[in-house]
CSV table of C-alpha atoms and ligand atoms in Angstrom, one decimal:
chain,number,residue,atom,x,y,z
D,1,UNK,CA,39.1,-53.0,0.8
D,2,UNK,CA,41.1,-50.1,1.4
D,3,UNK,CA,41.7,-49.4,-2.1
D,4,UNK,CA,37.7,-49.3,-2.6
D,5,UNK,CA,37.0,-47.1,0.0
D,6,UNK,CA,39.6,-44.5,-1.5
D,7,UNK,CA,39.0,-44.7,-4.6
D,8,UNK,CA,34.9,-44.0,-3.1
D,9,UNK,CA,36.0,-41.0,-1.3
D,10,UNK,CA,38.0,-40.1,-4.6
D,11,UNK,CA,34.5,-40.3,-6.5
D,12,UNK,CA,32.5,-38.5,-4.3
D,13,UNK,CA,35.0,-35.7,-3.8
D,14,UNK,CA,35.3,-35.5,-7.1
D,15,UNK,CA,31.6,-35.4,-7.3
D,16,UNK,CA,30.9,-33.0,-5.0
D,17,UNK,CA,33.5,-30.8,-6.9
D,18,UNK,CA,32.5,-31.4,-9.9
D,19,UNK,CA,28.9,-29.9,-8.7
D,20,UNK,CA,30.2,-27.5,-7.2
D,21,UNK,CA,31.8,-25.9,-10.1
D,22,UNK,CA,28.9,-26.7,-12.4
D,23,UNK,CA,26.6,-25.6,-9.8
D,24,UNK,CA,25.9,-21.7,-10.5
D,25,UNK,CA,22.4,-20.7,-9.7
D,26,UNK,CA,19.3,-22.8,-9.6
D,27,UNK,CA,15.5,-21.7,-10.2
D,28,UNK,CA,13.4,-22.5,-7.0
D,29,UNK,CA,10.2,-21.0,-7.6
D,30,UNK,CA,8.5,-18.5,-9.9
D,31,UNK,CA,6.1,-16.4,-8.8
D,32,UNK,CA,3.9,-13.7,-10.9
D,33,UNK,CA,2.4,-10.4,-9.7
D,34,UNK,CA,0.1,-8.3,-12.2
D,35,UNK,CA,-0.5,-4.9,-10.7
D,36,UNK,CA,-2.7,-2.5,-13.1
D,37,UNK,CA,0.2,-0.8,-15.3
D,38,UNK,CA,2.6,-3.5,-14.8
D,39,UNK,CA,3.3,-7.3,-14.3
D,40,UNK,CA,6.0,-8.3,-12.3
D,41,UNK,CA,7.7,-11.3,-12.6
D,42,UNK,CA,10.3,-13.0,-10.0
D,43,UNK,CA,12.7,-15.8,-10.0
D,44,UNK,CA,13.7,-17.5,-7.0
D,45,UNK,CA,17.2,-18.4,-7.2
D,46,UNK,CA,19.7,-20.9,-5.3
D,47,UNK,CA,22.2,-18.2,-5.0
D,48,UNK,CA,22.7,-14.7,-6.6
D,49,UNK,CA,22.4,-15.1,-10.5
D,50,UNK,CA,24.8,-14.0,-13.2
D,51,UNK,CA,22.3,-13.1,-16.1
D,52,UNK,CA,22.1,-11.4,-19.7
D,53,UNK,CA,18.4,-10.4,-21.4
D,54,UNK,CA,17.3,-9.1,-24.5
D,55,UNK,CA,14.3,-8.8,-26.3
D,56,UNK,CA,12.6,-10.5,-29.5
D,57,UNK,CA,9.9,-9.1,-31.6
D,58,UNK,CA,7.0,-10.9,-34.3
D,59,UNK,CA,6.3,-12.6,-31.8
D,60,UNK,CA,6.6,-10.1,-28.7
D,61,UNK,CA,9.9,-12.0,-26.7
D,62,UNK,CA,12.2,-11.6,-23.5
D,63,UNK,CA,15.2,-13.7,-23.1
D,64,UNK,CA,16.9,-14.2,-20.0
D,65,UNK,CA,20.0,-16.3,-19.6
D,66,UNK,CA,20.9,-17.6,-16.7
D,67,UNK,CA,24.1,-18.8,-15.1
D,68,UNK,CA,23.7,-22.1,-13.7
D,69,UNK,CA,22.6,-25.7,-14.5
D,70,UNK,CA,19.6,-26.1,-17.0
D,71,UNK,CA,16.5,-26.5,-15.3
D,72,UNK,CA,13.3,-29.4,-15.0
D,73,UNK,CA,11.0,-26.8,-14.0
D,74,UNK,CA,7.6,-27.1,-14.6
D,75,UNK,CA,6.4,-23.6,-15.9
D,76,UNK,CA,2.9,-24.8,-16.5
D,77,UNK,CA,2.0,-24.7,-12.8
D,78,UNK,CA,2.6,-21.4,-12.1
D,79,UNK,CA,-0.3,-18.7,-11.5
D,80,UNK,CA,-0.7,-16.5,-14.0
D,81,UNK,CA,-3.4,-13.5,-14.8
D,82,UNK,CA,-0.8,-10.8,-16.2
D,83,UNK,CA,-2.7,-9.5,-19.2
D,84,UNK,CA,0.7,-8.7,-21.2
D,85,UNK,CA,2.8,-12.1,-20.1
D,86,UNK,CA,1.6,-15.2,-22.0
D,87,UNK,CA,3.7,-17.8,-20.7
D,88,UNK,CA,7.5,-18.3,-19.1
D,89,UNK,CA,9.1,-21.6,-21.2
D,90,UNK,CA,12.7,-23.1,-20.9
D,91,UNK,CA,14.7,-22.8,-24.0
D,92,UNK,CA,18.5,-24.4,-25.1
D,93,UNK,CA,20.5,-21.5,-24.0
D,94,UNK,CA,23.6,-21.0,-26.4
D,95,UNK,CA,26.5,-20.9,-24.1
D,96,UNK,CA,27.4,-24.4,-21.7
D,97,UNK,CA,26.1,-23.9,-17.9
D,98,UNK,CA,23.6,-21.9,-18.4
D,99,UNK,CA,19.6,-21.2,-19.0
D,100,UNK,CA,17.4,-19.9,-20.8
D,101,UNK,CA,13.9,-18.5,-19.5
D,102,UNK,CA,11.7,-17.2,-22.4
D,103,UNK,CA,8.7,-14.8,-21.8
D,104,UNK,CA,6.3,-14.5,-24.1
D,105,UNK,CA,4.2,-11.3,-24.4
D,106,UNK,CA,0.8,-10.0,-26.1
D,107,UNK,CA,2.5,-6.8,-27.1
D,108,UNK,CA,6.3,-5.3,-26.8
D,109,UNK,CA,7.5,-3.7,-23.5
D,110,UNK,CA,10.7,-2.5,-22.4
D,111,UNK,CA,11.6,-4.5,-19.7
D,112,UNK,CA,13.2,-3.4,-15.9
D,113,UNK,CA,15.5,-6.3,-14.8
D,114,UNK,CA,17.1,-6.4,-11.7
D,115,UNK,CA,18.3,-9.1,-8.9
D,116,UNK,CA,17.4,-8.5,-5.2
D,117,UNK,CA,19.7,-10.2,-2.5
D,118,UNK,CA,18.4,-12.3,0.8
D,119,UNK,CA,15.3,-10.7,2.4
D,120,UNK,CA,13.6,-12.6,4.7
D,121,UNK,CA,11.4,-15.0,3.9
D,122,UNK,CA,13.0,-15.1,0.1
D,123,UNK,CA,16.2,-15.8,-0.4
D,124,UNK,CA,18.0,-14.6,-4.0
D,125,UNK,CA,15.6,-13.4,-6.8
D,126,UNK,CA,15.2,-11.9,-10.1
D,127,UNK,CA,13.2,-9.5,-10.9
D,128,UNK,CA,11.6,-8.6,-13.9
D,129,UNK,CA,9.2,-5.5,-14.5
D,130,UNK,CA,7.2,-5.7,-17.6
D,131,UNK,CA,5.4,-2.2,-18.0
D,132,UNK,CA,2.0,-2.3,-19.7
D,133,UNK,CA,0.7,0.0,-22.6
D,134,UNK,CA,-2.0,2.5,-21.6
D,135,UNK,CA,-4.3,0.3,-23.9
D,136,UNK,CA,-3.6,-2.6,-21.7
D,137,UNK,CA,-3.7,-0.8,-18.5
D,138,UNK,CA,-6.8,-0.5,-16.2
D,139,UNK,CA,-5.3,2.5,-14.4
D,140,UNK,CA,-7.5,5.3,-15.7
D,141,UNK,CA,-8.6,7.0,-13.2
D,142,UNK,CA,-11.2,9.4,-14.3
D,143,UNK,CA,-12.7,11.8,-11.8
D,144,UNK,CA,-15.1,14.2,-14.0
D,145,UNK,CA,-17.1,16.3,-11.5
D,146,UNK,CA,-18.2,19.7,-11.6
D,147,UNK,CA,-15.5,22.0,-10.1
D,148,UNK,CA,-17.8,24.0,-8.1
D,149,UNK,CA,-19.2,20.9,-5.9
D,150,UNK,CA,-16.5,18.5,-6.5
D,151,UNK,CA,-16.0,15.5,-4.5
D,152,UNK,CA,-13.4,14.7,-1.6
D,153,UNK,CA,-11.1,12.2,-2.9
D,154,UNK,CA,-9.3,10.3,-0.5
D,155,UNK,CA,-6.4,7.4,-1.5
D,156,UNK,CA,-6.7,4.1,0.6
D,157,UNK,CA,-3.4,2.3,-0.2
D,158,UNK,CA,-3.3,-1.1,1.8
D,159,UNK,CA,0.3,-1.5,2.9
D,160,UNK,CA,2.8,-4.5,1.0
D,161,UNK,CA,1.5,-6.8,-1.6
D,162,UNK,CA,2.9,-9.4,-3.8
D,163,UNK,CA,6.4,-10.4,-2.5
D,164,UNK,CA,6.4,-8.4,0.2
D,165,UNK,CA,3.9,-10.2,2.7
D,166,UNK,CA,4.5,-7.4,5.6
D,167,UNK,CA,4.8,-8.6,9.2
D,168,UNK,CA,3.8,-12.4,9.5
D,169,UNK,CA,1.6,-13.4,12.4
D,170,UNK,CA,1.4,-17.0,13.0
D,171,UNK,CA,-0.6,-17.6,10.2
D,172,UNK,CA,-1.8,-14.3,8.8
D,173,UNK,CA,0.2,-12.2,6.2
D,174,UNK,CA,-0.5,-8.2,7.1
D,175,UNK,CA,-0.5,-7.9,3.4
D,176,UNK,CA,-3.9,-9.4,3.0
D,177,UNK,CA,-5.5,-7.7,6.7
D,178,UNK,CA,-4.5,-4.5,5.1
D,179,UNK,CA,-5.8,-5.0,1.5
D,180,UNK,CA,-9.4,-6.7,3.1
D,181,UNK,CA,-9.6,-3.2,5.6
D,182,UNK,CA,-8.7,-0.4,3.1
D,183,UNK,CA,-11.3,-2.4,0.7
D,184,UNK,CA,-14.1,-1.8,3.0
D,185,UNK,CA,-13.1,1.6,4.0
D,186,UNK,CA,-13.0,2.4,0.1
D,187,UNK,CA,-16.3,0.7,-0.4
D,188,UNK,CA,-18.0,3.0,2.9
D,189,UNK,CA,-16.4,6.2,1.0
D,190,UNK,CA,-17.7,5.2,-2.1
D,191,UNK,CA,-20.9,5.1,0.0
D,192,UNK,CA,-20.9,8.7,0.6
D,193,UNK,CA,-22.0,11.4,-1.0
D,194,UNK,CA,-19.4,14.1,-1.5
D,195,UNK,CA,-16.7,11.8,-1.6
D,196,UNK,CA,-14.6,9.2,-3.4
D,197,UNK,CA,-12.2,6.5,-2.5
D,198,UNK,CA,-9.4,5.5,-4.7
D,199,UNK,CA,-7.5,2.2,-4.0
D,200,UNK,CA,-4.1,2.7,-4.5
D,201,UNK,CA,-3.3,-1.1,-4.4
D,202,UNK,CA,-6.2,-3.3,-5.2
D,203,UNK,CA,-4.8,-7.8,-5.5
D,204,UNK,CA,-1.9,-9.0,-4.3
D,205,UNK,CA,0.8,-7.1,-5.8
D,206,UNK,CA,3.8,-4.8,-4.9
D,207,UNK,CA,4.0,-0.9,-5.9
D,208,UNK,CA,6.9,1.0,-4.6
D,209,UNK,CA,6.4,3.6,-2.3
D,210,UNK,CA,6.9,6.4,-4.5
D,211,UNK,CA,4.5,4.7,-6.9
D,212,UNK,CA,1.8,4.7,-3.6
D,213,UNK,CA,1.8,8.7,-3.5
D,214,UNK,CA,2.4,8.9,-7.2
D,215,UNK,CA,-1.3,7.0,-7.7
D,216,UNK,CA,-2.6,9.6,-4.9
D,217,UNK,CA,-1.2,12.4,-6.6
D,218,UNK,CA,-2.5,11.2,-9.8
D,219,UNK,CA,-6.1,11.1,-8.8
D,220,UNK,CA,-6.0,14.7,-7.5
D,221,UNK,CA,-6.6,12.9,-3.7
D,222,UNK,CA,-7.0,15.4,-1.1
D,223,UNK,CA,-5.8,12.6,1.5
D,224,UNK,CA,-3.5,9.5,1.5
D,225,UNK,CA,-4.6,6.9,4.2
D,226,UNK,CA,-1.8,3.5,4.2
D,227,UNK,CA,-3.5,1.4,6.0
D,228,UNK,CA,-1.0,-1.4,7.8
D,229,UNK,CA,-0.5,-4.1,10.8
D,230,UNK,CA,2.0,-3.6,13.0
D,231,UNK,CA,4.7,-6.6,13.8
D,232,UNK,CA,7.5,-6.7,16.8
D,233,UNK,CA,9.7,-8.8,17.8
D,234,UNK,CA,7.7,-10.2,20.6
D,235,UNK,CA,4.2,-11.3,20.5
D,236,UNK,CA,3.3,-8.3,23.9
D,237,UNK,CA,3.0,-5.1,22.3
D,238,UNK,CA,-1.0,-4.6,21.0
D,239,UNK,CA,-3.3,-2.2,20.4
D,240,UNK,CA,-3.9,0.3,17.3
D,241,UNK,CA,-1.9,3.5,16.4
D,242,UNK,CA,-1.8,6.6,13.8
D,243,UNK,CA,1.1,7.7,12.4
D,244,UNK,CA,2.0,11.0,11.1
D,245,UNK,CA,5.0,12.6,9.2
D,246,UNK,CA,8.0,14.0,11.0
D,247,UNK,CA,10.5,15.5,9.8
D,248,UNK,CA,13.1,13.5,12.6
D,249,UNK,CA,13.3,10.0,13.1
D,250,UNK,CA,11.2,8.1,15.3
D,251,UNK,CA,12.0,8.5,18.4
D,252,UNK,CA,10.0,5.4,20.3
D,253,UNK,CA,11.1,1.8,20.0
D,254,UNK,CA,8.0,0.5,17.9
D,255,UNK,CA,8.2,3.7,15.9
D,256,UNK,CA,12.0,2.9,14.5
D,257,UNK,CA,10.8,-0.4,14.2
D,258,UNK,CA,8.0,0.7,12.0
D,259,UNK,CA,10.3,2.8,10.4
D,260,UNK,CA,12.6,-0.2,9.4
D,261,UNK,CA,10.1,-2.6,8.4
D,262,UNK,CA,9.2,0.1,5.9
D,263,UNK,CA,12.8,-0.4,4.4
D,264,UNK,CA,12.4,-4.0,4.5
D,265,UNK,CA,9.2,-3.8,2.9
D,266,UNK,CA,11.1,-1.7,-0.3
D,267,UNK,CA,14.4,-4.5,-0.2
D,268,UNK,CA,11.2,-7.1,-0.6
D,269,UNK,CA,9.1,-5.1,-3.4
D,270,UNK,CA,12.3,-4.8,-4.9
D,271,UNK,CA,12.0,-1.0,-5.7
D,272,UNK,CA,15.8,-1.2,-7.1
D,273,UNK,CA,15.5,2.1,-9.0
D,274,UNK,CA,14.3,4.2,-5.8
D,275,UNK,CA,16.5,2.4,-3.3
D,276,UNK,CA,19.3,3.5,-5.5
D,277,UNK,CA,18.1,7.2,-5.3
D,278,UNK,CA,19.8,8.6,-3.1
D,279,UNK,CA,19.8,11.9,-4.5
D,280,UNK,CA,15.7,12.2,-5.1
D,281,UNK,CA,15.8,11.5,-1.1
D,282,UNK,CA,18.1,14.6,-0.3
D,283,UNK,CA,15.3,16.3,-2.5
D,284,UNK,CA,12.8,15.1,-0.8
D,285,UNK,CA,14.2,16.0,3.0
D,286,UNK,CA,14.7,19.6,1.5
D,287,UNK,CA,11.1,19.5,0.8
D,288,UNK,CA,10.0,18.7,4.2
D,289,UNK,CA,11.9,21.9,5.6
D,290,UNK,CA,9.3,23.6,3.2
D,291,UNK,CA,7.1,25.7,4.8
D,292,UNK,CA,4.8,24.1,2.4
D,293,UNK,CA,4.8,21.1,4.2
D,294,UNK,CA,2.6,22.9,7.1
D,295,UNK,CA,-0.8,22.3,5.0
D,296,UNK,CA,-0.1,18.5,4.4
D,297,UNK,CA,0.6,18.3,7.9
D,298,UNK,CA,-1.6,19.5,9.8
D,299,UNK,CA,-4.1,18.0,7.8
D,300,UNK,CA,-3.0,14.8,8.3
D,301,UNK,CA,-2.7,15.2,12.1
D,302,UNK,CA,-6.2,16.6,12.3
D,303,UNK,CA,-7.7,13.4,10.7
D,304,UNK,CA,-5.2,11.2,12.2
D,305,UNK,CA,-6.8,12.9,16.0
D,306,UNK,CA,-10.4,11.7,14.3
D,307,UNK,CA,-9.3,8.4,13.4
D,308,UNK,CA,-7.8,7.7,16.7
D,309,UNK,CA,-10.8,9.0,18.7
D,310,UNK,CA,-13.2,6.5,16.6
D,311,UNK,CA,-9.9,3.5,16.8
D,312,UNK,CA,-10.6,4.1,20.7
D,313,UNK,CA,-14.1,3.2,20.8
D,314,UNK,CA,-13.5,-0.5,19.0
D,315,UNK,CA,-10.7,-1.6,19.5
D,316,UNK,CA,-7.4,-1.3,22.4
D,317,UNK,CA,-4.6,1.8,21.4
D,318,UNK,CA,-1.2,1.5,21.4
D,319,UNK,CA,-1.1,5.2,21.6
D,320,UNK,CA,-3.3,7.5,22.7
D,321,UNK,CA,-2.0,10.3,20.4
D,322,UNK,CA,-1.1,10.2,16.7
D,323,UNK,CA,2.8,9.3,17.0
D,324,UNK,CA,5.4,10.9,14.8
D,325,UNK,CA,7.6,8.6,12.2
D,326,UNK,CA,9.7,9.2,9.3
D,327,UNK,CA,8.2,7.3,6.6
D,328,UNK,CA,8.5,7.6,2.4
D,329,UNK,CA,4.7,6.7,2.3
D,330,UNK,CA,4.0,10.0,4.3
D,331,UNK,CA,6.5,12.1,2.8
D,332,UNK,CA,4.4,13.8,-0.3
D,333,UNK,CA,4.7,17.3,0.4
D,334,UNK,CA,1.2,17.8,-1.8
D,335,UNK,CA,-1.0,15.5,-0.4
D,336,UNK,CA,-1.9,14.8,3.5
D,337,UNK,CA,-1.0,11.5,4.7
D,338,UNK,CA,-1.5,9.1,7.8
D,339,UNK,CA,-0.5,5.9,8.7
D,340,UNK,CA,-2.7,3.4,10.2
D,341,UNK,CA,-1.6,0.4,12.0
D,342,UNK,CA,-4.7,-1.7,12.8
D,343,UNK,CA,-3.1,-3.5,15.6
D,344,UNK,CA,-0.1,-6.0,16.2
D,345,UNK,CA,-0.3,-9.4,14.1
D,346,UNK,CA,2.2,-10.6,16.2
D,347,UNK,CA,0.2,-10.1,18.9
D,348,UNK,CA,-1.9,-14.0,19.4
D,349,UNK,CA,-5.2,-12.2,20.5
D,350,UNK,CA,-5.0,-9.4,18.2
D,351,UNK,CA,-4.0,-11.5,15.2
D,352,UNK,CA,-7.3,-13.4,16.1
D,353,UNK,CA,-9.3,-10.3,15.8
D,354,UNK,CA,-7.7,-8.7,13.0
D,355,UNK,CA,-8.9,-12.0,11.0
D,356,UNK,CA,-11.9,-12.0,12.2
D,357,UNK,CA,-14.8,-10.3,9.7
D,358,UNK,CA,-16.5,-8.3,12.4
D,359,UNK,CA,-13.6,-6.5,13.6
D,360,UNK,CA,-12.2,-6.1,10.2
D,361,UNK,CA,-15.4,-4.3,9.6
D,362,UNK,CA,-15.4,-2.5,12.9
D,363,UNK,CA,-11.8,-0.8,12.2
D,364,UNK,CA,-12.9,0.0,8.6
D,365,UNK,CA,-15.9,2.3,10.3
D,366,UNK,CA,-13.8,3.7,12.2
D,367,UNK,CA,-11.1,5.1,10.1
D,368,UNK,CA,-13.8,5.7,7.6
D,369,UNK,CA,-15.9,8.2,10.3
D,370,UNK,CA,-12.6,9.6,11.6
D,371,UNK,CA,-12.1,10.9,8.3
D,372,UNK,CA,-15.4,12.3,7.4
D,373,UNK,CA,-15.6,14.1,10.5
D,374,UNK,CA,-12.6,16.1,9.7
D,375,UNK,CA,-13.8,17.1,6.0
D,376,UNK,CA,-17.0,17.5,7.5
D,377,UNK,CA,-15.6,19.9,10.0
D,378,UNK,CA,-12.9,21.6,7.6
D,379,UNK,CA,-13.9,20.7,3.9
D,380,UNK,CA,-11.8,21.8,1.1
D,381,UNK,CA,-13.0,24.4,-0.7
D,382,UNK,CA,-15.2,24.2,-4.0
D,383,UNK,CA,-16.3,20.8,-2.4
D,384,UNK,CA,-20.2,19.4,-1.5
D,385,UNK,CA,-19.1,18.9,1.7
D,386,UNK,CA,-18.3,22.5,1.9
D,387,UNK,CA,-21.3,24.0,0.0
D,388,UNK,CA,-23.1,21.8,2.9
D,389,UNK,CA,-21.5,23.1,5.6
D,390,UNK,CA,-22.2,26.5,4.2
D,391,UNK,CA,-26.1,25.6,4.7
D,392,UNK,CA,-26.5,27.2,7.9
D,393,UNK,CA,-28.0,30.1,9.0
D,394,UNK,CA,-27.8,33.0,11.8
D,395,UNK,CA,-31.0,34.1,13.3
D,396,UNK,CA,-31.4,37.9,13.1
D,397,UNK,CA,-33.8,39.7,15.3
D,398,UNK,CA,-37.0,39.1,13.7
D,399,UNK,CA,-36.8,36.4,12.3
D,400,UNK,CA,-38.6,33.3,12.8
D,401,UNK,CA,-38.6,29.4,11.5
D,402,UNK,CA,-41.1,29.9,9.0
D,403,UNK,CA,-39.6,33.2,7.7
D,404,UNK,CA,-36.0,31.5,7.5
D,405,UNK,CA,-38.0,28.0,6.0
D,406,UNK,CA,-39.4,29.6,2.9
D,407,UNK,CA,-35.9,31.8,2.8
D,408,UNK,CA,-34.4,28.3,2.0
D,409,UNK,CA,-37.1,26.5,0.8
D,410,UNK,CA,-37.8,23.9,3.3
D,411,UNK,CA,-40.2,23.4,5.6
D,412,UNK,CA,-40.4,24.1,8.8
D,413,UNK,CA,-40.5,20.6,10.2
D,414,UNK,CA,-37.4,19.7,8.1
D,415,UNK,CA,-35.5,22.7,9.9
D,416,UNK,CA,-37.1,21.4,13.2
D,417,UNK,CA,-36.0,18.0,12.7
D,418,UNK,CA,-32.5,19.1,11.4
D,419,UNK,CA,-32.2,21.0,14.2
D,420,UNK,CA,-33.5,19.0,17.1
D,421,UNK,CA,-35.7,22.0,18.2
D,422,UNK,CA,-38.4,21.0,20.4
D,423,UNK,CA,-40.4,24.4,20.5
D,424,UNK,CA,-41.0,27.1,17.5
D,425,UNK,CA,-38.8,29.6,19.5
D,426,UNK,CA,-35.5,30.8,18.2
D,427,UNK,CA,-33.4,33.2,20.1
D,428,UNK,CA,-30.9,35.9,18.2
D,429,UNK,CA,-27.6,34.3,16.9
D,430,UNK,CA,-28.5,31.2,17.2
D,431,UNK,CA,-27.5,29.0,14.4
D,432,UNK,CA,-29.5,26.7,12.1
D,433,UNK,CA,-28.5,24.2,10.5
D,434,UNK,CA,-30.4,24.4,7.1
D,435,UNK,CA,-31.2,20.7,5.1
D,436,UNK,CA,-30.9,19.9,1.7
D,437,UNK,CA,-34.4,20.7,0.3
W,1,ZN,ZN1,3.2,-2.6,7.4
């Protein structure tokens, strides 16, 4: 009896050795995330993987081996709308304890493989960045307009994507609040004449934050707007905020909380190259000291003043001014950026509303009419909005509405009714707004 039972514990010891040793690192889950110009695949892993790749032409092939026991995974239920990758299958790997992935592709592309360590909610991963050709690409971003009346373009970049859900509520993802809001606001933009939205992220995929300004840049934007939900620790903090760059870190709780969840959000997206670049960020704060920084700026704060005012009338603020943080997303010296933070999914109530469809809509407005105000108020030059705003008129002595009507070739009721102007009476230096005709 005795004998047994040590020779048991012998064979389970032995066991558990045995599978130990032979262990390595498992596959857990497989997820795939096909951004415009790129698809991103990523391994979940029982533990950090020891891995070689190379890659296979006629047909297209990567092949990844793995450390760690061969796997029963069943490939054929993962999601996949990548227009380059064709299909992940297991293969007999060459060398003992380990496995082989194989990636098919529709046409050849040089690989970026990393791994990424533990970041809440995944543990160990893979990832693998297959670029697309410009043929397979549906990044063009064409903006042909007449330089003299071009329009405003502003970039709507919904904060995380793909693996990087954002801050969790109890059961929202801010990744998909901010991708439904800086839809709509894109969609109102598109709306108006004079100006054009760009969506920086449009599914459920990451882009680095470099990439995010990058895309802005690209399209010639004249503003970046991220729009975000904030998270906390605990559930009390609520209401909605603007950010803005500053040069310093964030001096307020929240705002170095913001400021680290944006670092999370790059160890989740996996940006390996730019979280290795150290030296492009010692570029970068050098660029901030620039005094051509002061443009971006104060743009930014003047819409971000708008956007709040508007924020006020819909929903609770956190902050009743635009509050200062140091964040990569803002940091494009070129292009004027803000931050918003529709509210705090980690707040019960306000995770309620920020699911909801009518207040989705109702912060949409609002950042959308905060930011036409200020164009409308300061357009850019060469733009409609500034040949419109140019449409007004100073009345000389002499002068009445019909003279100044047929001057500009409207009526006189249109420059009554554009004017709110009960009587025909005009007094000198008063100014007119003049319509289009
Ligand atoms: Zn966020």
């Amino acid at each position: 009896m005795f004998k047994t039972t040590l020779s048991k514990l012998f064979i389970l010891l032995t066991c558990w050795w045995l599978s130990f040793a032979a262990l390595g690192t498992s596959l857990e889950g497989v997820r795939i995330w096909p951004s415009p110009d790129n698809t991103r695949v990523v391994l979940d892993l029982s533990k950090a993987p020891k891995y070689t790749y190379f890659t296979l032409t006629n047909p297209n092939r990567i092949v990844v081996d793995i450390q760690g026991k061969p796997q029963d995974f069943n490939f054929t239920k993962v999601k996949n709308t990548s227009p380059l990758l064709k299909e992940i299958r297991k293969s007999s790997a060459k060398k003992p304890n380990t496995f082989r992935l194989v990636l098919e592709l529709k046409e050849a592309t040089k690989p970026i493989i990393f791994s990424l360590t533990p970041t809440k909610p995944y543990g160990d991963r893979l990832v693998m960045d297959l670029p697309h050709s410009a043929a397979l690409s549906k990044t063009k971003v064409e903006i042909s307009q007449p330089s003299s009346e071009r329009d405003i373009v502003i970039a709507v970049d919904a904060g995380h994507g793909g693996d990087d859900p954002g801050a969790l509520g109890k059961r929202t993802y801010e990744k998909n609040i901010t991708l439904t809001i800086a839809k709509q606001v894109a969609a109102k933009i598109n709306r108006e004449k004079g100006m054009q939205a760009i969506l920086v992220r449009s599914g459920d995929y990451y882009i680095n934050l470099n990439k995010r300004s990058e895309i802005a840049r690209k399209s010639q934007a004249d503003l970046l707007v991220s729009i975000h939900a904030d998270g906390f620790k605990n559930p009390k903090p609520r209401g909605a905020s603007v950010w803005v760059l500053s040069t310093r870190r964030a001096n307020s709780e929240i705002g170095r909380w913001i400021e680290k969840h944006e670092e999370q959000s790059e160890l989740l997206g996996g940006a390996g190259e730019v979280i290795n670049n150290t030296e492009q960020d010692l570029f970068l704060t050098r660029t901030l000291l620039d005094m051509s920084m002061d443009h971006s700026m104060n743009t930014g704060y003047g819409v971000s003043v708008e956007v709040l005012k508007e924020l006020g009338k819909v929903t609770k603020l956190h902050k009743k001014r635009p509050e200062h943080a140091s964040l990569a997303v803002l940091k494009s010296p070129d292009i004027p950026s803000l931050l918003v933070e529709a509210g705090f999914i980690t707040n019960h109530e306000e995770e309620n509303l920020l699911r909801s469809k009518a207040h989705q809509k109702k912060i949409a407005n609002a950042v959308y009419v905060g930011i036409k105000r200020h164009f409308e108020n300061s357009p850019p030059a060469g733009t409609y909005f500034a040949a419109i705003a140019a449409k007004s008129h100073i009345v000389q002595r002499g002068e009445n509405l019909s003279v100044i009507a047929k001057r500009y070739g409207v009526t006189v009721s249109q420059l009554k009714r554009a004017n709110k102007l009960k009587s025909d009476t005009l007094r000198v230096d008063q100014e007119l707004k003049i319509p289009n005709s």
